[in-house]
Coordinates of C-alpha atoms in Angstrom, one line a residue:
Chain A
M30 CA 95.6 49.8 -115.1
A31 CA 97.9 51.5 -117.6
T32 CA 96.3 53.5 -120.3
E33 CA 99.5 55.0 -121.8
P34 CA 100.0 54.5 -125.5
T35 CA 102.5 51.7 -126.0
S36 CA 104.5 53.9 -128.4
H37 CA 105.6 56.0 -125.5
P38 CA 109.1 55.0 -124.3
A39 CA 109.3 54.2 -120.6
P40 CA 111.4 57.2 -119.2
A41 CA 114.0 57.0 -116.5
A42 CA 112.4 57.6 -113.1
V43 CA 114.3 60.7 -112.0
V44 CA 116.4 63.4 -113.6
T45 CA 118.9 65.7 -111.8
V46 CA 119.2 69.4 -112.8
R47 CA 121.0 72.4 -111.2
I48 CA 119.2 75.6 -110.3
N49 CA 121.7 78.4 -109.7
G50 CA 124.3 75.7 -109.1
R51 CA 122.2 73.8 -106.6
P52 CA 121.4 70.2 -107.6
L53 CA 117.7 69.1 -107.5
S54 CA 116.1 66.0 -108.7
A55 CA 112.7 65.8 -110.5
P56 CA 110.4 63.1 -111.8
A57 CA 111.2 62.3 -115.4
G58 CA 108.8 64.0 -117.8
A59 CA 108.6 67.1 -115.5
S60 CA 108.7 70.5 -117.0
V61 CA 111.6 72.8 -116.0
A62 CA 108.9 75.3 -114.7
A63 CA 107.6 72.6 -112.4
V64 CA 111.1 71.9 -111.0
I65 CA 111.8 75.6 -110.4
L66 CA 108.4 76.2 -108.8
Q67 CA 109.0 73.2 -106.5
S68 CA 112.3 74.7 -105.4
G69 CA 110.6 77.9 -104.2
I70 CA 113.2 80.0 -106.1
P71 CA 111.6 82.9 -108.0
F72 CA 111.9 82.6 -111.8
R73 CA 112.8 86.2 -112.6
T74 CA 112.8 89.7 -111.3
S75 CA 110.3 92.1 -112.9
V76 CA 111.3 95.4 -114.4
S77 CA 110.4 97.2 -111.2
G78 CA 112.2 94.6 -109.0
E79 CA 109.5 92.2 -107.9
P80 CA 110.2 88.5 -107.6
R81 CA 108.0 86.6 -110.1
S82 CA 107.0 83.0 -110.6
A83 CA 105.0 81.0 -113.2
L84 CA 101.4 82.2 -113.7
C85 CA 99.8 80.5 -116.7
G86 CA 101.7 77.2 -116.9
M87 CA 100.9 77.0 -120.6
G88 CA 103.3 79.1 -122.7
I89 CA 101.3 82.4 -122.6
C90 CA 102.4 84.7 -119.8
E91 CA 106.2 84.6 -120.1
E92 CA 106.6 84.8 -116.3
C93 CA 108.5 81.5 -116.2
R94 CA 111.4 82.7 -118.3
A95 CA 114.8 81.5 -117.1
T96 CA 118.3 80.9 -118.6
V97 CA 118.6 77.2 -119.5
D98 CA 121.9 75.8 -120.6
G99 CA 123.0 79.3 -121.5
V100 CA 119.9 80.2 -123.5
P101 CA 118.3 83.3 -121.9
H102 CA 114.5 83.9 -121.8
T103 CA 113.6 80.3 -122.2
R104 CA 109.9 79.6 -121.5
T105 CA 110.4 76.8 -118.9
C106 CA 106.8 75.6 -118.8
Q107 CA 107.2 74.3 -122.4
L108 CA 110.6 72.6 -121.8
L109 CA 111.1 69.1 -120.2
A110 CA 113.8 68.8 -117.5
A111 CA 116.7 66.8 -118.7
D112 CA 119.6 65.2 -116.7
G113 CA 122.5 67.7 -116.2
M114 CA 120.5 70.8 -117.2
D115 CA 121.9 74.1 -116.0
I116 CA 119.1 76.5 -115.0
R117 CA 119.8 80.1 -113.9
T118 CA 117.1 82.4 -112.5
A119 CA 117.6 86.2 -112.2
Chain B
M22 CA 114.1 76.1 -146.0
T23 CA 110.6 76.0 -147.4
D24 CA 108.3 72.9 -147.0
R25 CA 105.1 72.9 -149.1
L26 CA 102.5 71.0 -147.2
D27 CA 99.1 69.6 -148.1
L28 CA 97.3 70.3 -144.8
L29 CA 98.9 72.2 -142.0
I30 CA 97.3 72.2 -138.5
V31 CA 98.3 74.6 -135.8
G32 CA 97.7 73.1 -132.3
A33 CA 97.9 69.5 -131.2
G34 CA 95.1 69.6 -128.6
P35 CA 91.9 67.7 -129.0
A36 CA 90.6 69.8 -132.0
G37 CA 93.9 69.6 -133.9
M38 CA 94.4 65.9 -133.2
A39 CA 90.8 65.1 -134.2
A40 CA 91.2 67.1 -137.4
A41 CA 94.5 65.3 -138.1
V42 CA 93.0 61.9 -137.8
A43 CA 89.9 62.7 -139.9
A44 CA 92.0 64.4 -142.6
S45 CA 94.4 61.5 -142.8
A46 CA 91.5 59.1 -143.1
A47 CA 90.3 61.3 -146.0
G48 CA 93.6 60.8 -147.7
R49 CA 95.5 64.0 -146.9
R50 CA 99.1 64.4 -145.8
V51 CA 99.0 66.1 -142.5
T52 CA 101.5 68.2 -140.5
I53 CA 100.8 69.5 -137.0
L54 CA 102.7 72.3 -135.4
D55 CA 102.5 72.7 -131.6
D56 CA 104.5 74.7 -129.1
N57 CA 104.4 72.2 -126.2
P58 CA 106.8 69.3 -125.7
A59 CA 104.2 66.7 -126.5
P60 CA 100.8 66.6 -128.2
G61 CA 97.6 66.6 -126.1
G62 CA 96.9 70.3 -125.6
Q63 CA 96.1 71.7 -122.1
I64 CA 93.5 69.1 -121.1
W65 CA 95.8 66.1 -122.0
R66 CA 99.0 67.9 -120.9
G67 CA 101.9 65.9 -119.6
F68 CA 101.1 62.6 -121.0
S69 CA 104.8 61.8 -120.6
T70 CA 104.5 61.8 -116.8
A71 CA 103.7 58.6 -114.9
A72 CA 100.3 59.9 -113.5
A73 CA 98.8 60.8 -116.9
G74 CA 97.1 57.5 -117.6
T75 CA 94.9 58.1 -114.5
Y76 CA 93.4 61.4 -115.9
P77 CA 89.6 61.3 -116.3
G78 CA 89.0 61.3 -120.1
A79 CA 92.4 59.8 -121.0
K80 CA 90.7 57.1 -123.1
P81 CA 89.9 59.3 -126.2
L82 CA 93.5 60.6 -126.1
V83 CA 94.9 57.1 -126.2
A84 CA 92.6 56.3 -129.2
L85 CA 93.6 59.5 -131.0
H86 CA 97.3 58.9 -130.3
R87 CA 97.0 55.5 -131.8
S88 CA 95.2 56.8 -134.9
L89 CA 97.8 59.5 -135.4
R90 CA 100.5 56.9 -135.3
D91 CA 98.7 54.6 -137.6
H92 CA 98.2 57.4 -140.1
T93 CA 101.9 58.6 -139.7
V94 CA 100.9 62.2 -139.0
D95 CA 103.9 64.5 -138.8
I96 CA 103.7 66.2 -135.4
R97 CA 106.3 68.9 -134.9
S98 CA 106.3 69.7 -131.1
R99 CA 108.1 72.7 -129.5
T100 CA 107.4 74.6 -132.7
R101 CA 106.0 78.1 -132.4
V102 CA 104.4 80.2 -135.2
I103 CA 106.1 83.6 -135.4
S104 CA 104.9 85.3 -138.5
T105 CA 103.4 85.0 -142.0
P106 CA 106.2 86.0 -144.3
A107 CA 104.3 85.3 -147.5
P108 CA 100.7 84.3 -148.5
R109 CA 99.7 80.9 -147.3
T110 CA 103.0 80.5 -145.5
L111 CA 103.8 80.4 -141.8
R112 CA 107.3 81.1 -140.3
V113 CA 108.0 79.0 -137.3
Q114 CA 110.8 78.7 -134.7
D115 CA 111.9 75.5 -133.1
D116 CA 114.9 74.3 -131.2
G117 CA 116.8 74.0 -134.5
G118 CA 116.0 77.5 -135.8
A119 CA 113.5 79.0 -138.2
A120 CA 111.6 77.4 -141.0
D121 CA 108.8 78.5 -143.4
Y122 CA 105.9 76.2 -144.2
S123 CA 103.7 76.8 -147.2
Y124 CA 100.4 75.1 -147.1
Q125 CA 97.5 74.1 -149.3
D126 CA 95.0 74.3 -146.4
L127 CA 95.3 75.5 -142.9
I128 CA 93.3 74.4 -139.8
L129 CA 93.8 76.7 -136.7
A130 CA 93.2 74.8 -133.5
T131 CA 95.1 77.3 -131.3
G132 CA 92.9 76.7 -128.2
A133 CA 92.4 79.0 -125.3
R134 CA 94.0 80.5 -122.2
E135 CA 92.7 81.6 -118.9
R136 CA 91.3 85.1 -118.4
F137 CA 93.3 86.8 -115.6
L138 CA 92.0 89.8 -113.8
P139 CA 94.2 91.9 -111.6
F140 CA 93.7 92.2 -107.8
P141 CA 96.1 93.4 -105.1
G142 CA 98.9 90.8 -104.7
W143 CA 98.2 88.9 -107.9
T144 CA 101.9 89.2 -108.9
L145 CA 103.1 87.3 -105.8
P146 CA 104.9 84.0 -106.4
G147 CA 102.4 81.3 -105.5
V148 CA 99.5 83.0 -107.2
L149 CA 98.8 81.0 -110.4
G150 CA 96.0 80.5 -112.8
A151 CA 93.6 77.7 -111.9
G152 CA 94.4 75.9 -115.2
G153 CA 98.0 77.2 -114.6
L154 CA 98.5 75.3 -111.4
Q155 CA 96.8 72.2 -112.9
A156 CA 99.1 72.4 -115.9
L157 CA 102.1 72.5 -113.6
V158 CA 100.9 69.6 -111.5
K159 CA 100.4 67.6 -114.7
S160 CA 103.9 68.7 -115.6
G161 CA 105.4 67.2 -112.4
L162 CA 104.9 69.8 -109.6
S163 CA 104.1 68.1 -106.3
V164 CA 101.3 69.8 -104.3
R165 CA 101.1 67.0 -101.7
D166 CA 99.9 68.5 -98.4
K167 CA 100.0 72.1 -99.9
R168 CA 97.1 74.3 -98.9
V169 CA 95.4 75.6 -102.1
V170 CA 92.6 78.1 -102.6
V171 CA 90.8 77.7 -105.9
A172 CA 89.0 80.8 -107.1
G173 CA 87.8 82.7 -110.2
S174 CA 85.1 81.4 -112.5
G175 CA 84.1 78.6 -114.8
P176 CA 83.6 74.8 -115.0
L177 CA 87.4 74.5 -114.8
L178 CA 87.4 75.4 -111.1
P179 CA 85.9 72.1 -109.7
A180 CA 87.9 70.1 -112.2
V181 CA 91.1 71.8 -111.1
A182 CA 90.3 71.2 -107.4
A183 CA 89.7 67.6 -108.2
T184 CA 93.0 67.2 -110.0
L185 CA 94.9 68.9 -107.1
A186 CA 93.1 66.9 -104.5
R187 CA 94.0 63.7 -106.3
H188 CA 97.6 64.8 -106.1
G189 CA 97.4 65.3 -102.4
A190 CA 96.6 69.0 -102.1
R191 CA 94.5 70.3 -99.2
I192 CA 91.8 72.4 -101.0
Q193 CA 90.8 75.3 -98.7
G194 CA 87.8 76.1 -100.7
I195 CA 86.5 76.8 -104.2
F196 CA 85.2 80.3 -104.8
E197 CA 83.1 80.8 -107.9
Q198 CA 82.2 84.4 -108.6
A199 CA 79.0 83.6 -110.6
P200 CA 75.8 83.8 -108.6
L201 CA 73.9 80.7 -107.7
D202 CA 70.8 81.5 -109.7
R203 CA 72.8 81.8 -112.9
L204 CA 74.5 78.5 -112.1
A205 CA 71.1 76.9 -111.4
R206 CA 69.8 78.0 -114.8
F207 CA 73.0 76.6 -116.4
A208 CA 72.7 73.3 -114.6
F209 CA 69.1 73.1 -115.9
T210 CA 70.3 73.3 -119.5
L211 CA 72.8 70.5 -118.7
A212 CA 69.9 68.1 -118.9
A213 CA 70.7 68.0 -122.6
H214 CA 74.3 67.1 -121.8
P215 CA 74.2 63.9 -119.7
G216 CA 77.9 63.3 -120.3
K217 CA 78.8 66.6 -118.7
I218 CA 76.6 65.9 -115.7
L219 CA 78.5 62.7 -115.0
E220 CA 81.8 64.6 -115.5
G221 CA 80.7 67.2 -112.9
L222 CA 79.5 64.6 -110.4
R223 CA 82.8 62.8 -110.6
Y224 CA 84.6 66.0 -109.7
R225 CA 82.2 66.8 -106.9
V226 CA 82.7 63.4 -105.3
T227 CA 86.5 63.7 -105.2
T228 CA 86.4 67.2 -103.8
L229 CA 83.6 66.5 -101.3
S230 CA 85.6 67.8 -98.4
A231 CA 86.1 71.3 -100.0
P232 CA 83.3 73.8 -99.9
Y233 CA 82.1 75.2 -103.3
R234 CA 80.8 78.7 -102.8
T235 CA 79.1 80.8 -105.3
S236 CA 78.9 84.7 -105.5
S237 CA 82.3 84.5 -103.9
W238 CA 85.6 85.9 -105.1
I239 CA 89.2 86.7 -104.4
V240 CA 89.8 90.2 -103.0
S241 CA 93.6 90.2 -102.4
A242 CA 96.7 88.1 -101.9
H243 CA 99.2 88.6 -99.2
G244 CA 102.8 87.6 -98.5
A245 CA 106.3 89.0 -98.3
E246 CA 108.3 87.1 -101.0
H247 CA 105.7 84.4 -101.5
L248 CA 102.0 84.0 -101.1
E249 CA 100.9 83.4 -97.4
S250 CA 97.2 84.2 -97.4
V251 CA 94.3 85.5 -99.4
D252 CA 91.2 87.5 -98.6
V253 CA 88.0 86.2 -100.2
C254 CA 84.6 87.9 -100.3
I255 CA 81.8 85.4 -99.5
G256 CA 78.5 87.1 -99.8
D257 CA 78.7 90.2 -97.5
T258 CA 81.7 89.0 -95.5
S259 CA 85.4 88.9 -96.1
R260 CA 87.5 86.0 -94.8
R261 CA 91.3 85.5 -94.7
L262 CA 92.6 82.1 -95.6
A263 CA 96.2 80.9 -95.1
C264 CA 97.4 79.0 -98.2
D265 CA 100.5 78.0 -100.1
Y266 CA 99.0 78.4 -103.6
L267 CA 96.1 80.4 -105.0
A268 CA 94.8 78.9 -108.3
C269 CA 92.8 81.7 -109.8
G270 CA 91.4 82.1 -113.3
F271 CA 88.2 83.7 -114.7
H272 CA 87.0 81.2 -117.3
L273 CA 88.8 81.1 -120.7
V274 CA 89.5 83.3 -123.7
P275 CA 90.4 82.0 -127.2
N276 CA 93.9 82.4 -128.5
L277 CA 93.2 84.8 -131.4
E278 CA 96.7 86.1 -132.2
L279 CA 97.4 83.9 -135.2
P280 CA 93.8 84.1 -136.7
L281 CA 94.1 87.9 -136.2
L282 CA 97.5 88.1 -137.9
L283 CA 96.2 86.1 -140.9
G284 CA 93.2 88.4 -141.1
C285 CA 90.4 86.1 -140.1
T286 CA 87.2 87.9 -139.2
I287 CA 86.6 88.0 -135.4
S288 CA 83.1 88.1 -133.9
D289 CA 82.2 88.3 -130.2
N290 CA 85.9 87.6 -129.3
C291 CA 85.9 84.3 -131.3
V292 CA 86.9 83.5 -134.9
A293 CA 83.8 83.7 -137.1
V294 CA 83.3 80.4 -139.0
D295 CA 80.6 79.0 -141.3
A296 CA 78.9 75.7 -141.0
N297 CA 81.9 74.0 -142.5
Q298 CA 84.3 75.6 -139.8
Q299 CA 85.7 77.7 -142.6
S300 CA 86.9 81.2 -141.5
S301 CA 86.4 84.4 -143.6
L302 CA 89.6 83.4 -145.5
P303 CA 89.6 80.6 -148.1
H304 CA 91.7 77.6 -147.1
V305 CA 91.7 78.6 -143.4
Y306 CA 89.5 76.5 -141.1
C307 CA 89.1 76.9 -137.3
A308 CA 88.2 74.3 -134.7
G309 CA 87.9 74.1 -130.9
E310 CA 88.1 76.8 -128.3
V311 CA 89.2 79.4 -130.8
T312 CA 85.6 79.5 -132.2
G313 CA 84.1 79.6 -128.7
I314 CA 84.9 78.1 -125.3
G315 CA 83.0 74.8 -125.3
G316 CA 85.4 72.1 -124.1
L317 CA 86.5 68.7 -125.3
E318 CA 83.4 67.4 -127.1
K319 CA 83.0 70.6 -129.2
A320 CA 86.7 70.6 -130.0
L321 CA 86.7 67.0 -131.2
C322 CA 83.5 67.5 -133.3
E323 CA 84.7 70.7 -134.9
G324 CA 88.1 69.3 -135.7
E325 CA 86.5 66.5 -137.6
I326 CA 84.2 68.9 -139.5
A327 CA 87.1 71.2 -140.4
A328 CA 89.1 68.2 -141.7
L329 CA 86.3 66.8 -143.8
S330 CA 85.3 70.2 -145.2
S331 CA 88.9 71.2 -146.1
A332 CA 89.1 67.8 -147.9
G333 CA 86.0 68.6 -150.0
K334 CA 83.9 66.0 -148.2
S335 CA 80.5 66.6 -146.6
A336 CA 80.4 66.9 -142.8
A337 CA 76.7 67.6 -142.7
H338 CA 76.0 64.5 -140.5
L339 CA 78.0 66.3 -137.7
F340 CA 76.3 69.7 -137.9
E341 CA 73.5 69.1 -135.5
R342 CA 75.8 67.8 -132.8
R343 CA 78.2 70.7 -133.3
D344 CA 75.4 73.2 -133.2
R345 CA 74.2 71.8 -129.9
L346 CA 77.8 72.0 -128.5
A347 CA 78.2 75.5 -129.8
R348 CA 75.0 76.5 -128.0
F349 CA 76.4 75.0 -124.9
A350 CA 79.5 77.1 -125.3
R351 CA 77.4 80.3 -125.5
R352 CA 75.7 79.3 -122.3
L353 CA 79.1 78.9 -120.6
D354 CA 80.1 82.4 -121.6
V355 CA 76.8 83.9 -120.2
T356 CA 76.9 81.8 -117.0
F357 CA 80.6 82.6 -116.1
A358 CA 80.8 86.2 -117.3
P359 CA 82.8 88.1 -114.7
R360 CA 80.7 90.3 -112.4
R361 CA 81.4 94.1 -112.4
E362 CA 82.6 94.0 -108.7
L363 CA 85.7 92.3 -110.0
A364 CA 86.6 95.5 -111.9
Q365 CA 87.0 97.3 -108.6
L366 CA 89.5 95.0 -107.0
A367 CA 92.7 96.5 -108.6
T368 CA 93.8 99.7 -106.8
P369 CA 95.7 102.5 -108.6
D370 CA 99.0 100.9 -107.7
T371 CA 98.0 97.3 -108.6
L372 CA 100.0 96.2 -111.7
V373 CA 97.8 95.4 -114.7
C374 CA 100.6 94.7 -117.2
R375 CA 103.0 92.2 -115.6
C376 CA 105.6 92.4 -118.3
E377 CA 106.2 96.1 -118.2
D378 CA 104.9 96.6 -114.6
V379 CA 102.2 99.1 -115.6
P380 CA 99.8 100.0 -112.7
R381 CA 96.1 100.6 -113.1
G382 CA 96.5 104.2 -112.2
A383 CA 98.7 104.9 -115.2
L384 CA 96.0 103.4 -117.5
E385 CA 93.0 105.3 -116.1
T386 CA 93.8 108.4 -118.3
C387 CA 94.1 106.3 -121.5
H388 CA 91.1 105.9 -123.8
S389 CA 92.1 102.9 -125.9
W390 CA 94.4 99.9 -126.0
R391 CA 96.5 101.7 -128.6
E392 CA 96.9 104.8 -126.5
A393 CA 97.8 102.7 -123.5
K394 CA 100.5 100.9 -125.5
L395 CA 102.0 104.1 -126.8
H396 CA 101.9 106.0 -123.5
T397 CA 102.5 103.3 -120.8
R398 CA 104.0 100.3 -122.7
C399 CA 101.1 98.3 -121.4
G400 CA 100.9 95.1 -123.6
M401 CA 104.3 95.8 -125.2
G402 CA 106.3 93.2 -123.2
P403 CA 107.1 89.6 -124.0
C404 CA 103.5 88.3 -123.6
Q405 CA 102.3 91.0 -126.0
G406 CA 99.1 91.6 -124.2
R407 CA 98.0 88.0 -123.9
V408 CA 97.5 88.5 -120.1
C409 CA 96.7 92.3 -119.8
G410 CA 94.7 92.4 -123.1
P411 CA 91.7 90.5 -121.8
A412 CA 92.1 92.2 -118.4
T413 CA 91.9 95.7 -119.9
N414 CA 89.0 94.6 -122.1
F415 CA 87.1 93.8 -118.9
L416 CA 88.3 96.8 -116.9
F417 CA 88.1 99.5 -119.6
G418 CA 86.3 97.9 -122.6
W419 CA 89.4 98.2 -124.8
Q420 CA 89.6 96.1 -127.9
Q421 CA 92.8 94.7 -129.4
E422 CA 92.2 95.7 -133.1
S423 CA 95.2 94.1 -134.6
V424 CA 98.2 91.9 -134.0
R425 CA 101.7 92.4 -135.2
P426 CA 104.5 89.9 -135.8
P427 CA 106.4 88.4 -134.2
L428 CA 103.7 86.5 -132.4
A429 CA 106.2 85.4 -129.8
P430 CA 109.6 86.5 -128.7
A431 CA 111.8 85.3 -131.6
R432 CA 115.5 85.0 -132.3
V433 CA 117.0 87.7 -134.5
A434 CA 117.9 85.1 -137.2
T435 CA 114.2 84.0 -137.3
L436 CA 113.0 87.6 -137.9
A437 CA 115.8 88.4 -140.4
A438 CA 115.4 85.5 -142.7
P439 CA 114.1 86.6 -146.1
P440 CA 110.6 85.5 -147.1
P441 CA 110.4 82.3 -149.2
S442 CA 110.5 82.7 -153.0
Q443 CA 107.1 81.6 -154.3

């Protein structure tokens, strides 16, 4: 029983992105943070050198920053994954 | 570019959406700003994913969505408020750049975030907020066959466990720090809230296989590069549990940055509002979690009151219901207040500020939030104290007196743009 609003366009089922050059597929509508977390790759390295990963999942903690299509410090939990996206973690 | 708007709403969660629908029906032109990719807030996050229609409580969202469309409300997603460059004006940043919005009236529905408390290992990848892991699952993360420990405090914990279990996670246990007698008193007051009892039951049925333990809390997280296990304190004993994820949050705290920047009076860590949901500032109304953590029903009711009041219409018929829900919110705060034992978890080398990697030991000699910022850079990183602010409030009793722009990391062009001419 579908309860989605009819206004919402039916998205393609899967998108493919690259994380540090490695191709990965994700369900359409997934956030970039969800795709990175799924890959097991840390999102960033902290100022004292620790690997870090998403904490809050809702645009607060800034732990999920990554470089997306050349834009550094992108909050990936508030960005939907799109086909062909180039994601770089540090 | 300056847009002059009739009614501007910040936040497209339940409170903001309810306010938008009521205000539109009252004849106002409404614009909503929201920093997420789609409206819905945290509870209705990820409506773009296929699983969203199955969420409990998705029905009111569908109705609100339809009303917003019928009223042609202007929703600007992925738009973040950065500063207030002029009176009754907000500067925002979106994918296209910066813009200034002047408004007649403003409704703040900025919601809440989880309270995070530091413990050894909490910076390991795989340790997330409880709502945090839920948000990521709603955003497409698969937790199928992952072992998850749910810990912390609040009514969110069983709800999160239920969501994760529905998505195939193996819940290793739910550890609520509040003592059973406080929860029992709380449950007794729920008699006045039959809707909430049903909600709770539904969660319990789904997570039947996972134990729900009270007076139990996370002690530490372990792993080399990623979480491998956690230690939990259950009564007088400590137990190690192997897991892939720890979902840990200690109830919620309101997002007060924008109200503080505007100059709204804050009382008991919430925005102070009158019966009409008006803040201490004329033309600024507040609704939802930002006036007290009370959940969906309170947010919807307050959103409607704020909209009617700001349109000059009476909302008196909603006051009794709102007051009841606000009392419920205060009960939540008392019931799920963190116990003092949690202040002893972080050791001197446990990081408290995750942005600037400031350990607890460096903070012990400071006497205030301001001093800690100046001497240790605690709270000076990209999150600007959104995580370590509530943590140091609990650990040391420090108060965040003021907020400075930019409210979020912003592009230079956004900061450098001149204020709009009035």
